[in-house]
Amino acid sequence: MALYSMKEILADAQKRGYGVGYFNAVNLEMVRAYIEAAEELDSPIIIGTAEALLPIAPFDWIVPAMLEAARRAKVPVAVHLDHTYHFDLLMQALRAGFGSVMYDGSRETHAHNIETSAEIVRIAHAMGVGVECELGSVGGLSDEAGHEDKMVYTDPAEAASFLESTGADFLAVSIGTVHGVYKAEPRLDIPRLQKIRATVDVPLVLHGGSGLSDADFQNTIAGGIAKVNVYTDVILAAKRALAEHPDAVYTDGVCLAREAMKQATLKKLRIFGSAGKA
Ligand code: 13P
């Protein structure tokens, strides 16, 4: 089992019609929660970190831990770098050993997104690393100045030419989800997803997986999503567990939080249909 590439894991998901969860980690406890959940359900899983999380755990600390945990796992685990915006950081990520990376050009103009995505893909492919790119904008994340990204739907008419021009291996689509806690009930545009799916072959990625209903997950996976990104629901589960035990000492708190994150992960993996697919 052990360390797989995201490409291998998502190829199987696409072939057999299930979704694979992607979960961000900033420490060993999160990594352990995710992998133990995946092992308990005999499910493949993708773990990683993102540029915005580096102040909590720099690559040099978290990546060797994730790679080693993946190698020891009893199920297929891929180690991926989520939302990254800067060229130098992406090059550092390639050296650090990620099996795949996401260049997020959704804050740039369409032309700039294509140009930079293509440049990153060319270099990453030369190093055997797959690249996820975003067309449209999922929204909800904030830039360095604190401005929140607006949601911009992916235009199905642009998907095929975007992939042709960039060579991206995975496509993050914007169909109504937003990162973080939803301010209003999410309304997903499944026909838009189906149109995108009909024009391209690469695995499609759904960001902003926290706060969606079971039906949302089932409909998006049936509509062609292969990878589902989740973060907020996991850290909220840890927050609730700690709030229920305000007197817990640090070491007990670590265990309570890890167990809560594992339970949150188990719930998602079951909904995504990846249980038993390892
Ligand atoms: P949530 O935090 O909304 O689950 O989004 C996670 C995500 O899409 C990471 O890329």
PDB file of C-alpha atoms and ligand atoms in Angstrom:
ATOM      1  CA  MET A   1       0.000   0.000   0.000  1.00  0.00           C
ATOM      2  CA  ALA A   2       1.714   3.136   1.286  1.00  0.00           C
ATOM      3  CA  LEU A   3       2.790   6.177  -0.667  1.00  0.00           C
ATOM      4  CA  TYR A   4       0.924   6.646  -3.937  1.00  0.00           C
ATOM      5  CA  SER A   5       0.715   9.575  -6.326  1.00  0.00           C
ATOM      6  CA  MET A   6      -2.522  11.557  -6.450  1.00  0.00           C
ATOM      7  CA  LYS A   7      -2.717  10.620 -10.129  1.00  0.00           C
ATOM      8  CA  GLU A   8      -2.835   6.891  -9.329  1.00  0.00           C
ATOM      9  CA  ILE A   9      -5.385   7.327  -6.548  1.00  0.00           C
ATOM     10  CA  LEU A  10      -7.698   9.561  -8.590  1.00  0.00           C
ATOM     11  CA  ALA A  11      -7.441   7.375 -11.695  1.00  0.00           C
ATOM     12  CA  ASP A  12      -8.965   4.516  -9.700  1.00  0.00           C
ATOM     13  CA  ALA A  13     -11.614   6.803  -8.210  1.00  0.00           C
ATOM     14  CA  GLN A  14     -12.602   7.984 -11.679  1.00  0.00           C
ATOM     15  CA  LYS A  15     -12.693   4.460 -13.049  1.00  0.00           C
ATOM     16  CA  ARG A  16     -14.856   3.114 -10.217  1.00  0.00           C
ATOM     17  CA  GLY A  17     -16.967   6.233  -9.625  1.00  0.00           C
ATOM     18  CA  TYR A  18     -16.176   7.181  -6.043  1.00  0.00           C
ATOM     19  CA  GLY A  19     -14.684  10.305  -4.423  1.00  0.00           C
ATOM     20  CA  VAL A  20     -11.390  10.593  -2.548  1.00  0.00           C
ATOM     21  CA  GLY A  21     -11.047  12.973   0.397  1.00  0.00           C
ATOM     22  CA  TYR A  22      -8.235  15.514   0.544  1.00  0.00           C
ATOM     23  CA  PHE A  23      -7.437  16.824   4.039  1.00  0.00           C
ATOM     24  CA  ASN A  24      -5.015  19.560   5.114  1.00  0.00           C
ATOM     25  CA  ALA A  25      -2.680  18.896   8.036  1.00  0.00           C
ATOM     26  CA  VAL A  26      -0.442  21.141  10.129  1.00  0.00           C
ATOM     27  CA  ASN A  27       0.905  18.556  12.559  1.00  0.00           C
ATOM     28  CA  LEU A  28       1.366  14.877  13.209  1.00  0.00           C
ATOM     29  CA  GLU A  29      -1.925  14.608  15.110  1.00  0.00           C
ATOM     30  CA  MET A  30      -3.912  15.621  12.049  1.00  0.00           C
ATOM     31  CA  VAL A  31      -1.879  13.291   9.836  1.00  0.00           C
ATOM     32  CA  ARG A  32      -2.525  10.451  12.283  1.00  0.00           C
ATOM     33  CA  ALA A  33      -6.260  11.201  12.514  1.00  0.00           C
ATOM     34  CA  TYR A  34      -6.610  11.117   8.709  1.00  0.00           C
ATOM     35  CA  ILE A  35      -4.553   7.983   8.129  1.00  0.00           C
ATOM     36  CA  GLU A  36      -6.131   6.053  11.002  1.00  0.00           C
ATOM     37  CA  ALA A  37      -9.576   6.918   9.649  1.00  0.00           C
ATOM     38  CA  ALA A  38      -8.589   5.766   6.157  1.00  0.00           C
ATOM     39  CA  GLU A  39      -7.082   2.542   7.524  1.00  0.00           C
ATOM     40  CA  GLU A  40     -10.167   1.821   9.604  1.00  0.00           C
ATOM     41  CA  LEU A  41     -12.337   2.030   6.485  1.00  0.00           C
ATOM     42  CA  ASP A  42      -9.819   0.487   4.075  1.00  0.00           C
ATOM     43  CA  SER A  43     -10.011   3.702   2.061  1.00  0.00           C
ATOM     44  CA  PRO A  44      -7.486   5.628  -0.052  1.00  0.00           C
ATOM     45  CA  ILE A  45      -6.851   9.187   1.130  1.00  0.00           C
ATOM     46  CA  ILE A  46      -4.925  12.324   0.121  1.00  0.00           C
ATOM     47  CA  ILE A  47      -3.275  14.508   2.765  1.00  0.00           C
ATOM     48  CA  GLY A  48      -1.249  17.683   2.475  1.00  0.00           C
ATOM     49  CA  THR A  49      -0.778  21.286   3.430  1.00  0.00           C
ATOM     50  CA  ALA A  50      -1.185  24.695   1.772  1.00  0.00           C
ATOM     51  CA  GLU A  51       0.730  27.946   1.428  1.00  0.00           C
ATOM     52  CA  ALA A  52      -1.509  29.708   3.982  1.00  0.00           C
ATOM     53  CA  LEU A  53      -0.728  27.019   6.583  1.00  0.00           C
ATOM     54  CA  LEU A  54       3.065  27.272   6.325  1.00  0.00           C
ATOM     55  CA  PRO A  55       3.398  29.699   9.248  1.00  0.00           C
ATOM     56  CA  ILE A  56       2.026  26.855  11.412  1.00  0.00           C
ATOM     57  CA  ALA A  57       4.150  24.093   9.878  1.00  0.00           C
ATOM     58  CA  PRO A  58       6.895  24.814   7.317  1.00  0.00           C
ATOM     59  CA  PHE A  59       7.546  22.262   4.536  1.00  0.00           C
ATOM     60  CA  ASP A  60      10.756  21.026   6.177  1.00  0.00           C
ATOM     61  CA  TRP A  61       8.812  19.899   9.242  1.00  0.00           C
ATOM     62  CA  ILE A  62       5.524  18.665   7.897  1.00  0.00           C
ATOM     63  CA  VAL A  63       6.449  17.090   4.557  1.00  0.00           C
ATOM     64  CA  PRO A  64       8.912  14.461   5.862  1.00  0.00           C
ATOM     65  CA  ALA A  65       6.339  13.554   8.550  1.00  0.00           C
ATOM     66  CA  MET A  66       3.552  13.172   5.991  1.00  0.00           C
ATOM     67  CA  LEU A  67       5.705  11.164   3.571  1.00  0.00           C
ATOM     68  CA  GLU A  68       6.864   8.785   6.304  1.00  0.00           C
ATOM     69  CA  ALA A  69       3.329   8.344   7.634  1.00  0.00           C
ATOM     70  CA  ALA A  70       2.129   7.627   4.086  1.00  0.00           C
ATOM     71  CA  ARG A  71       4.871   5.041   3.522  1.00  0.00           C
ATOM     72  CA  ARG A  72       3.870   3.213   6.715  1.00  0.00           C
ATOM     73  CA  ALA A  73       0.125   3.341   6.014  1.00  0.00           C
ATOM     74  CA  LYS A  74      -1.885   0.192   5.247  1.00  0.00           C
ATOM     75  CA  VAL A  75      -3.896   2.044   2.589  1.00  0.00           C
ATOM     76  CA  PRO A  76      -2.888   4.184  -0.414  1.00  0.00           C
ATOM     77  CA  VAL A  77      -1.977   7.711   0.740  1.00  0.00           C
ATOM     78  CA  ALA A  78      -0.920  10.587  -1.548  1.00  0.00           C
ATOM     79  CA  VAL A  79       0.850  13.717  -0.277  1.00  0.00           C
ATOM     80  CA  HIS A  80      -0.273  16.872  -2.083  1.00  0.00           C
ATOM     81  CA  LEU A  81       0.324  20.613  -1.769  1.00  0.00           C
ATOM     82  CA  ASP A  82      -2.933  22.602  -1.777  1.00  0.00           C
ATOM     83  CA  HIS A  83      -3.488  26.276  -2.824  1.00  0.00           C
ATOM     84  CA  THR A  84      -0.093  27.774  -3.594  1.00  0.00           C
ATOM     85  CA  TYR A  85       0.353  31.080  -5.370  1.00  0.00           C
ATOM     86  CA  HIS A  86       4.061  31.821  -5.595  1.00  0.00           C
ATOM     87  CA  PHE A  87       6.548  30.371  -8.072  1.00  0.00           C
ATOM     88  CA  ASP A  88       9.433  30.100  -5.584  1.00  0.00           C
ATOM     89  CA  LEU A  89       7.292  28.260  -3.081  1.00  0.00           C
ATOM     90  CA  LEU A  90       6.126  25.814  -5.728  1.00  0.00           C
ATOM     91  CA  MET A  91       9.755  25.121  -6.657  1.00  0.00           C
ATOM     92  CA  GLN A  92      10.540  24.587  -2.970  1.00  0.00           C
ATOM     93  CA  ALA A  93       7.584  22.188  -2.779  1.00  0.00           C
ATOM     94  CA  LEU A  94       8.906  20.178  -5.710  1.00  0.00           C
ATOM     95  CA  ARG A  95      12.243  19.829  -3.891  1.00  0.00           C
ATOM     96  CA  ALA A  96      10.481  18.940  -0.618  1.00  0.00           C
ATOM     97  CA  GLY A  97       8.992  15.784  -2.174  1.00  0.00           C
ATOM     98  CA  PHE A  98       5.285  16.414  -2.775  1.00  0.00           C
ATOM     99  CA  GLY A  99       3.808  13.949  -5.260  1.00  0.00           C
ATOM    100  CA  SER A 100       1.518  16.665  -6.623  1.00  0.00           C
ATOM    101  CA  VAL A 101       0.986  20.405  -6.158  1.00  0.00           C
ATOM    102  CA  MET A 102      -1.755  22.930  -6.763  1.00  0.00           C
ATOM    103  CA  TYR A 103      -0.894  26.181  -8.470  1.00  0.00           C
ATOM    104  CA  ASP A 104      -3.822  28.493  -7.744  1.00  0.00           C
ATOM    105  CA  GLY A 105      -4.008  31.169 -10.427  1.00  0.00           C
ATOM    106  CA  SER A 106      -7.646  32.004  -9.682  1.00  0.00           C
ATOM    107  CA  ARG A 107      -6.714  35.469  -8.353  1.00  0.00           C
ATOM    108  CA  GLU A 108      -4.970  36.316 -11.624  1.00  0.00           C
ATOM    109  CA  THR A 109      -6.376  37.269 -15.015  1.00  0.00           C
ATOM    110  CA  HIS A 110      -7.398  34.337 -17.211  1.00  0.00           C
ATOM    111  CA  ALA A 111      -4.360  34.876 -19.477  1.00  0.00           C
ATOM    112  CA  HIS A 112      -1.967  35.038 -16.530  1.00  0.00           C
ATOM    113  CA  ASN A 113      -3.529  31.952 -14.951  1.00  0.00           C
ATOM    114  CA  ILE A 114      -2.958  30.021 -18.192  1.00  0.00           C
ATOM    115  CA  GLU A 115       0.589  31.300 -18.657  1.00  0.00           C
ATOM    116  CA  THR A 116       1.742  30.572 -15.096  1.00  0.00           C
ATOM    117  CA  SER A 117      -0.108  27.261 -14.846  1.00  0.00           C
ATOM    118  CA  ALA A 118       1.623  26.104 -18.045  1.00  0.00           C
ATOM    119  CA  GLU A 119       5.026  27.148 -16.694  1.00  0.00           C
ATOM    120  CA  ILE A 120       4.516  25.301 -13.387  1.00  0.00           C
ATOM    121  CA  VAL A 121       3.191  22.207 -15.188  1.00  0.00           C
ATOM    122  CA  ARG A 122       6.224  22.092 -17.510  1.00  0.00           C
ATOM    123  CA  ILE A 123       8.673  22.137 -14.585  1.00  0.00           C
ATOM    124  CA  ALA A 124       6.641  19.839 -12.314  1.00  0.00           C
ATOM    125  CA  HIS A 125       6.197  17.251 -15.065  1.00  0.00           C
ATOM    126  CA  ALA A 126       9.954  17.234 -15.668  1.00  0.00           C
ATOM    127  CA  MET A 127      10.245  16.198 -11.996  1.00  0.00           C
ATOM    128  CA  GLY A 128       7.449  13.606 -12.207  1.00  0.00           C
ATOM    129  CA  VAL A 129       5.012  15.709 -10.164  1.00  0.00           C
ATOM    130  CA  GLY A 130       1.347  16.226 -11.104  1.00  0.00           C
ATOM    131  CA  VAL A 131      -0.309  19.668 -11.015  1.00  0.00           C
ATOM    132  CA  GLU A 132      -3.812  20.779 -10.030  1.00  0.00           C
ATOM    133  CA  CYS A 133      -4.967  24.126 -11.435  1.00  0.00           C
ATOM    134  CA  GLU A 134      -8.129  26.149 -10.866  1.00  0.00           C
ATOM    135  CA  LEU A 135     -10.426  27.625 -13.502  1.00  0.00           C
ATOM    136  CA  GLY A 136     -12.908  30.199 -12.215  1.00  0.00           C
ATOM    137  CA  SER A 137     -12.611  30.865  -8.484  1.00  0.00           C
ATOM    138  CA  VAL A 138     -14.051  28.907  -5.566  1.00  0.00           C
ATOM    139  CA  GLY A 139     -13.730  31.926  -3.283  1.00  0.00           C
ATOM    140  CA  GLY A 140     -13.735  32.262   0.492  1.00  0.00           C
ATOM    141  CA  LEU A 141      -9.961  32.329   1.002  1.00  0.00           C
ATOM    142  CA  SER A 142      -8.179  35.593   1.798  1.00  0.00           C
ATOM    143  CA  ASP A 143      -5.078  37.005   0.149  1.00  0.00           C
ATOM    144  CA  GLU A 144      -2.069  38.437   1.994  1.00  0.00           C
ATOM    145  CA  ALA A 145      -3.828  41.811   2.316  1.00  0.00           C
ATOM    146  CA  GLY A 146      -6.851  40.104   3.896  1.00  0.00           C
ATOM    147  CA  HIS A 147      -9.169  40.525   0.884  1.00  0.00           C
ATOM    148  CA  GLU A 148     -11.558  37.618   0.503  1.00  0.00           C
ATOM    149  CA  ASP A 149     -11.675  35.887  -2.913  1.00  0.00           C
ATOM    150  CA  LYS A 150     -15.034  36.184  -4.683  1.00  0.00           C
ATOM    151  CA  MET A 151     -16.696  33.106  -6.133  1.00  0.00           C
ATOM    152  CA  VAL A 152     -16.572  32.973  -9.953  1.00  0.00           C
ATOM    153  CA  TYR A 153     -18.178  29.968 -11.645  1.00  0.00           C
ATOM    154  CA  THR A 154     -16.049  27.844 -13.957  1.00  0.00           C
ATOM    155  CA  ASP A 155     -17.112  28.382 -17.578  1.00  0.00           C
ATOM    156  CA  PRO A 156     -17.573  24.899 -19.125  1.00  0.00           C
ATOM    157  CA  ALA A 157     -16.731  26.351 -22.552  1.00  0.00           C
ATOM    158  CA  GLU A 158     -13.225  27.232 -21.313  1.00  0.00           C
ATOM    159  CA  ALA A 159     -12.316  23.962 -19.571  1.00  0.00           C
ATOM    160  CA  ALA A 160     -10.944  21.968 -22.507  1.00  0.00           C
ATOM    161  CA  SER A 161      -8.832  24.812 -23.909  1.00  0.00           C
ATOM    162  CA  PHE A 162      -7.541  25.650 -20.407  1.00  0.00           C
ATOM    163  CA  LEU A 163      -6.306  22.080 -19.978  1.00  0.00           C
ATOM    164  CA  GLU A 164      -4.890  21.972 -23.489  1.00  0.00           C
ATOM    165  CA  SER A 165      -2.973  25.234 -22.957  1.00  0.00           C
ATOM    166  CA  THR A 166      -1.692  24.391 -19.475  1.00  0.00           C
ATOM    167  CA  GLY A 167      -1.252  20.593 -19.471  1.00  0.00           C
ATOM    168  CA  ALA A 168      -2.713  20.479 -15.926  1.00  0.00           C
ATOM    169  CA  ASP A 169      -3.376  16.988 -14.557  1.00  0.00           C
ATOM    170  CA  PHE A 170      -6.304  17.860 -12.259  1.00  0.00           C
ATOM    171  CA  LEU A 171      -8.880  20.625 -12.526  1.00  0.00           C
ATOM    172  CA  ALA A 172     -10.397  22.472  -9.558  1.00  0.00           C
ATOM    173  CA  VAL A 173     -13.854  23.672 -10.574  1.00  0.00           C
ATOM    174  CA  SER A 174     -16.097  26.372  -9.144  1.00  0.00           C
ATOM    175  CA  ILE A 175     -19.721  25.208  -9.133  1.00  0.00           C
ATOM    176  CA  GLY A 176     -21.133  26.995  -6.081  1.00  0.00           C
ATOM    177  CA  THR A 177     -18.932  25.831  -3.204  1.00  0.00           C
ATOM    178  CA  VAL A 178     -16.921  28.289  -1.075  1.00  0.00           C
ATOM    179  CA  HIS A 179     -14.025  27.699   1.337  1.00  0.00           C
ATOM    180  CA  GLY A 180     -14.738  27.937   5.054  1.00  0.00           C
ATOM    181  CA  VAL A 181     -18.061  28.235   6.871  1.00  0.00           C
ATOM    182  CA  TYR A 182     -21.047  28.910   4.558  1.00  0.00           C
ATOM    183  CA  LYS A 183     -22.869  32.165   5.240  1.00  0.00           C
ATOM    184  CA  ALA A 184     -25.926  30.922   3.326  1.00  0.00           C
ATOM    185  CA  GLU A 185     -26.999  27.432   2.306  1.00  0.00           C
ATOM    186  CA  PRO A 186     -24.783  26.294  -0.597  1.00  0.00           C
ATOM    187  CA  ARG A 187     -26.586  25.782  -3.908  1.00  0.00           C
ATOM    188  CA  LEU A 188     -24.492  23.730  -6.250  1.00  0.00           C
ATOM    189  CA  ASP A 189     -24.716  23.976 -10.033  1.00  0.00           C
ATOM    190  CA  ILE A 190     -24.670  20.279 -10.964  1.00  0.00           C
ATOM    191  CA  PRO A 191     -25.579  20.840 -14.657  1.00  0.00           C
ATOM    192  CA  ARG A 192     -22.495  23.088 -14.917  1.00  0.00           C
ATOM    193  CA  LEU A 193     -20.367  20.300 -13.427  1.00  0.00           C
ATOM    194  CA  GLN A 194     -21.840  17.779 -15.857  1.00  0.00           C
ATOM    195  CA  LYS A 195     -21.056  20.093 -18.792  1.00  0.00           C
ATOM    196  CA  ILE A 196     -17.441  20.415 -17.644  1.00  0.00           C
ATOM    197  CA  ARG A 197     -17.190  16.650 -17.123  1.00  0.00           C
ATOM    198  CA  ALA A 198     -18.504  16.050 -20.645  1.00  0.00           C
ATOM    199  CA  THR A 199     -15.707  18.126 -22.213  1.00  0.00           C
ATOM    200  CA  VAL A 200     -12.596  17.014 -20.273  1.00  0.00           C
ATOM    201  CA  ASP A 201     -11.060  13.737 -19.029  1.00  0.00           C
ATOM    202  CA  VAL A 202      -8.850  14.812 -16.113  1.00  0.00           C
ATOM    203  CA  PRO A 203      -9.957  14.217 -12.494  1.00  0.00           C
ATOM    204  CA  LEU A 204     -12.112  17.115 -11.275  1.00  0.00           C
ATOM    205  CA  VAL A 205     -11.642  18.606  -7.798  1.00  0.00           C
ATOM    206  CA  LEU A 206     -14.301  20.060  -5.485  1.00  0.00           C
ATOM    207  CA  HIS A 207     -12.950  22.623  -3.012  1.00  0.00           C
ATOM    208  CA  GLY A 208     -14.871  23.934  -0.006  1.00  0.00           C
ATOM    209  CA  GLY A 209     -16.185  20.521   1.068  1.00  0.00           C
ATOM    210  CA  SER A 210     -17.042  21.570   4.626  1.00  0.00           C
ATOM    211  CA  GLY A 211     -20.711  22.300   5.322  1.00  0.00           C
ATOM    212  CA  LEU A 212     -22.085  20.435   2.303  1.00  0.00           C
ATOM    213  CA  SER A 213     -24.897  17.913   2.713  1.00  0.00           C
ATOM    214  CA  ASP A 214     -24.591  14.193   2.035  1.00  0.00           C
ATOM    215  CA  ALA A 215     -26.747  14.748  -1.065  1.00  0.00           C
ATOM    216  CA  ASP A 216     -24.361  17.479  -2.281  1.00  0.00           C
ATOM    217  CA  PHE A 217     -21.451  15.033  -2.056  1.00  0.00           C
ATOM    218  CA  GLN A 218     -23.388  12.245  -3.759  1.00  0.00           C
ATOM    219  CA  ASN A 219     -24.545  14.546  -6.571  1.00  0.00           C
ATOM    220  CA  THR A 220     -21.112  16.072  -7.196  1.00  0.00           C
ATOM    221  CA  ILE A 221     -19.346  12.698  -7.172  1.00  0.00           C
ATOM    222  CA  ALA A 222     -22.015  11.254  -9.500  1.00  0.00           C
ATOM    223  CA  GLY A 223     -21.536  14.394 -11.628  1.00  0.00           C
ATOM    224  CA  GLY A 224     -17.827  13.728 -12.084  1.00  0.00           C
ATOM    225  CA  ILE A 225     -15.912  14.961  -9.013  1.00  0.00           C
ATOM    226  CA  ALA A 226     -13.034  12.625  -8.085  1.00  0.00           C
ATOM    227  CA  LYS A 227     -11.360  14.588  -5.248  1.00  0.00           C
ATOM    228  CA  VAL A 228     -13.175  16.399  -2.437  1.00  0.00           C
ATOM    229  CA  ASN A 229     -11.209  18.917  -0.322  1.00  0.00           C
ATOM    230  CA  VAL A 230     -12.128  19.257   3.344  1.00  0.00           C
ATOM    231  CA  TYR A 231     -10.503  21.275   6.091  1.00  0.00           C
ATOM    232  CA  THR A 232     -12.863  23.524   8.094  1.00  0.00           C
ATOM    233  CA  ASP A 233     -15.152  20.691   9.278  1.00  0.00           C
ATOM    234  CA  VAL A 234     -12.137  18.854  10.694  1.00  0.00           C
ATOM    235  CA  ILE A 235     -10.751  21.768  12.686  1.00  0.00           C
ATOM    236  CA  LEU A 236     -14.251  22.670  13.908  1.00  0.00           C
ATOM    237  CA  ALA A 237     -14.626  19.102  15.209  1.00  0.00           C
ATOM    238  CA  ALA A 238     -11.372  19.533  17.150  1.00  0.00           C
ATOM    239  CA  LYS A 239     -12.537  22.905  18.447  1.00  0.00           C
ATOM    240  CA  ARG A 240     -15.809  21.423  19.754  1.00  0.00           C
ATOM    241  CA  ALA A 241     -13.988  18.548  21.460  1.00  0.00           C
ATOM    242  CA  LEU A 242     -11.657  20.970  23.259  1.00  0.00           C
ATOM    243  CA  ALA A 243     -14.535  23.266  24.214  1.00  0.00           C
ATOM    244  CA  GLU A 244     -16.326  20.312  25.833  1.00  0.00           C
ATOM    245  CA  HIS A 245     -13.241  19.693  28.017  1.00  0.00           C
ATOM    246  CA  PRO A 246     -12.001  23.160  29.011  1.00  0.00           C
ATOM    247  CA  ASP A 247      -9.992  21.751  31.929  1.00  0.00           C
ATOM    248  CA  ALA A 248      -8.086  19.169  29.869  1.00  0.00           C
ATOM    249  CA  VAL A 249      -4.303  19.426  30.138  1.00  0.00           C
ATOM    250  CA  TYR A 250      -2.441  19.800  26.850  1.00  0.00           C
ATOM    251  CA  THR A 251      -1.661  16.100  26.324  1.00  0.00           C
ATOM    252  CA  ASP A 252      -5.265  15.057  26.981  1.00  0.00           C
ATOM    253  CA  GLY A 253      -6.444  17.851  24.687  1.00  0.00           C
ATOM    254  CA  VAL A 254      -4.203  16.537  21.910  1.00  0.00           C
ATOM    255  CA  CYS A 255      -5.833  13.100  22.147  1.00  0.00           C
ATOM    256  CA  LEU A 256      -9.377  14.500  22.343  1.00  0.00           C
ATOM    257  CA  ALA A 257      -8.793  16.703  19.316  1.00  0.00           C
ATOM    258  CA  ARG A 258      -7.217  13.882  17.322  1.00  0.00           C
ATOM    259  CA  GLU A 259     -10.114  11.532  18.046  1.00  0.00           C
ATOM    260  CA  ALA A 260     -12.645  14.215  17.043  1.00  0.00           C
ATOM    261  CA  MET A 261     -10.773  14.852  13.784  1.00  0.00           C
ATOM    262  CA  LYS A 262     -10.642  11.130  13.091  1.00  0.00           C
ATOM    263  CA  GLN A 263     -14.418  10.841  13.585  1.00  0.00           C
ATOM    264  CA  ALA A 264     -15.004  13.814  11.263  1.00  0.00           C
ATOM    265  CA  THR A 265     -12.773  12.168   8.642  1.00  0.00           C
ATOM    266  CA  LEU A 266     -14.524   8.792   8.960  1.00  0.00           C
ATOM    267  CA  LYS A 267     -17.847  10.489   8.302  1.00  0.00           C
ATOM    268  CA  LYS A 268     -16.595  12.126   5.132  1.00  0.00           C
ATOM    269  CA  LEU A 269     -14.859   9.030   3.763  1.00  0.00           C
ATOM    270  CA  ARG A 270     -18.048   7.012   4.193  1.00  0.00           C
ATOM    271  CA  ILE A 271     -20.095   9.609   2.290  1.00  0.00           C
ATOM    272  CA  PHE A 272     -17.522   9.863  -0.505  1.00  0.00           C
ATOM    273  CA  GLY A 273     -17.841   6.116  -1.185  1.00  0.00           C
ATOM    274  CA  SER A 274     -14.124   5.402  -0.824  1.00  0.00           C
ATOM    275  CA  ALA A 275     -14.522   2.926   2.074  1.00  0.00           C
ATOM    276  CA  GLY A 276     -13.357  -0.525   1.020  1.00  0.00           C
ATOM    277  CA  LYS A 277     -11.685   0.823  -2.149  1.00  0.00           C
ATOM    278  CA  ALA A 278      -8.046   0.667  -0.927  1.00  0.00           C
TER     279      ALA A 278
HETATM  280  P1  13P B   1     -13.118  23.835   3.519  1.00  0.00           P
HETATM  281  O1  13P B   1     -12.189  24.383   4.553  1.00  0.00           O
HETATM  282  O2  13P B   1     -14.269  24.703   3.231  1.00  0.00           O
HETATM  283  O3  13P B   1     -13.486  22.425   3.819  1.00  0.00           O
HETATM  284  O4  13P B   1     -12.295  23.795   2.146  1.00  0.00           O
HETATM  285  C1  13P B   1     -11.157  22.986   2.072  1.00  0.00           C
HETATM  286  C2  13P B   1     -10.480  23.189   0.772  1.00  0.00           C
HETATM  287  O5  13P B   1     -11.096  23.341  -0.256  1.00  0.00           O
HETATM  288  C3  13P B   1      -9.016  23.168   0.775  1.00  0.00           C
HETATM  289  O6  13P B   1      -8.512  23.415  -0.481  1.00  0.00           O
END
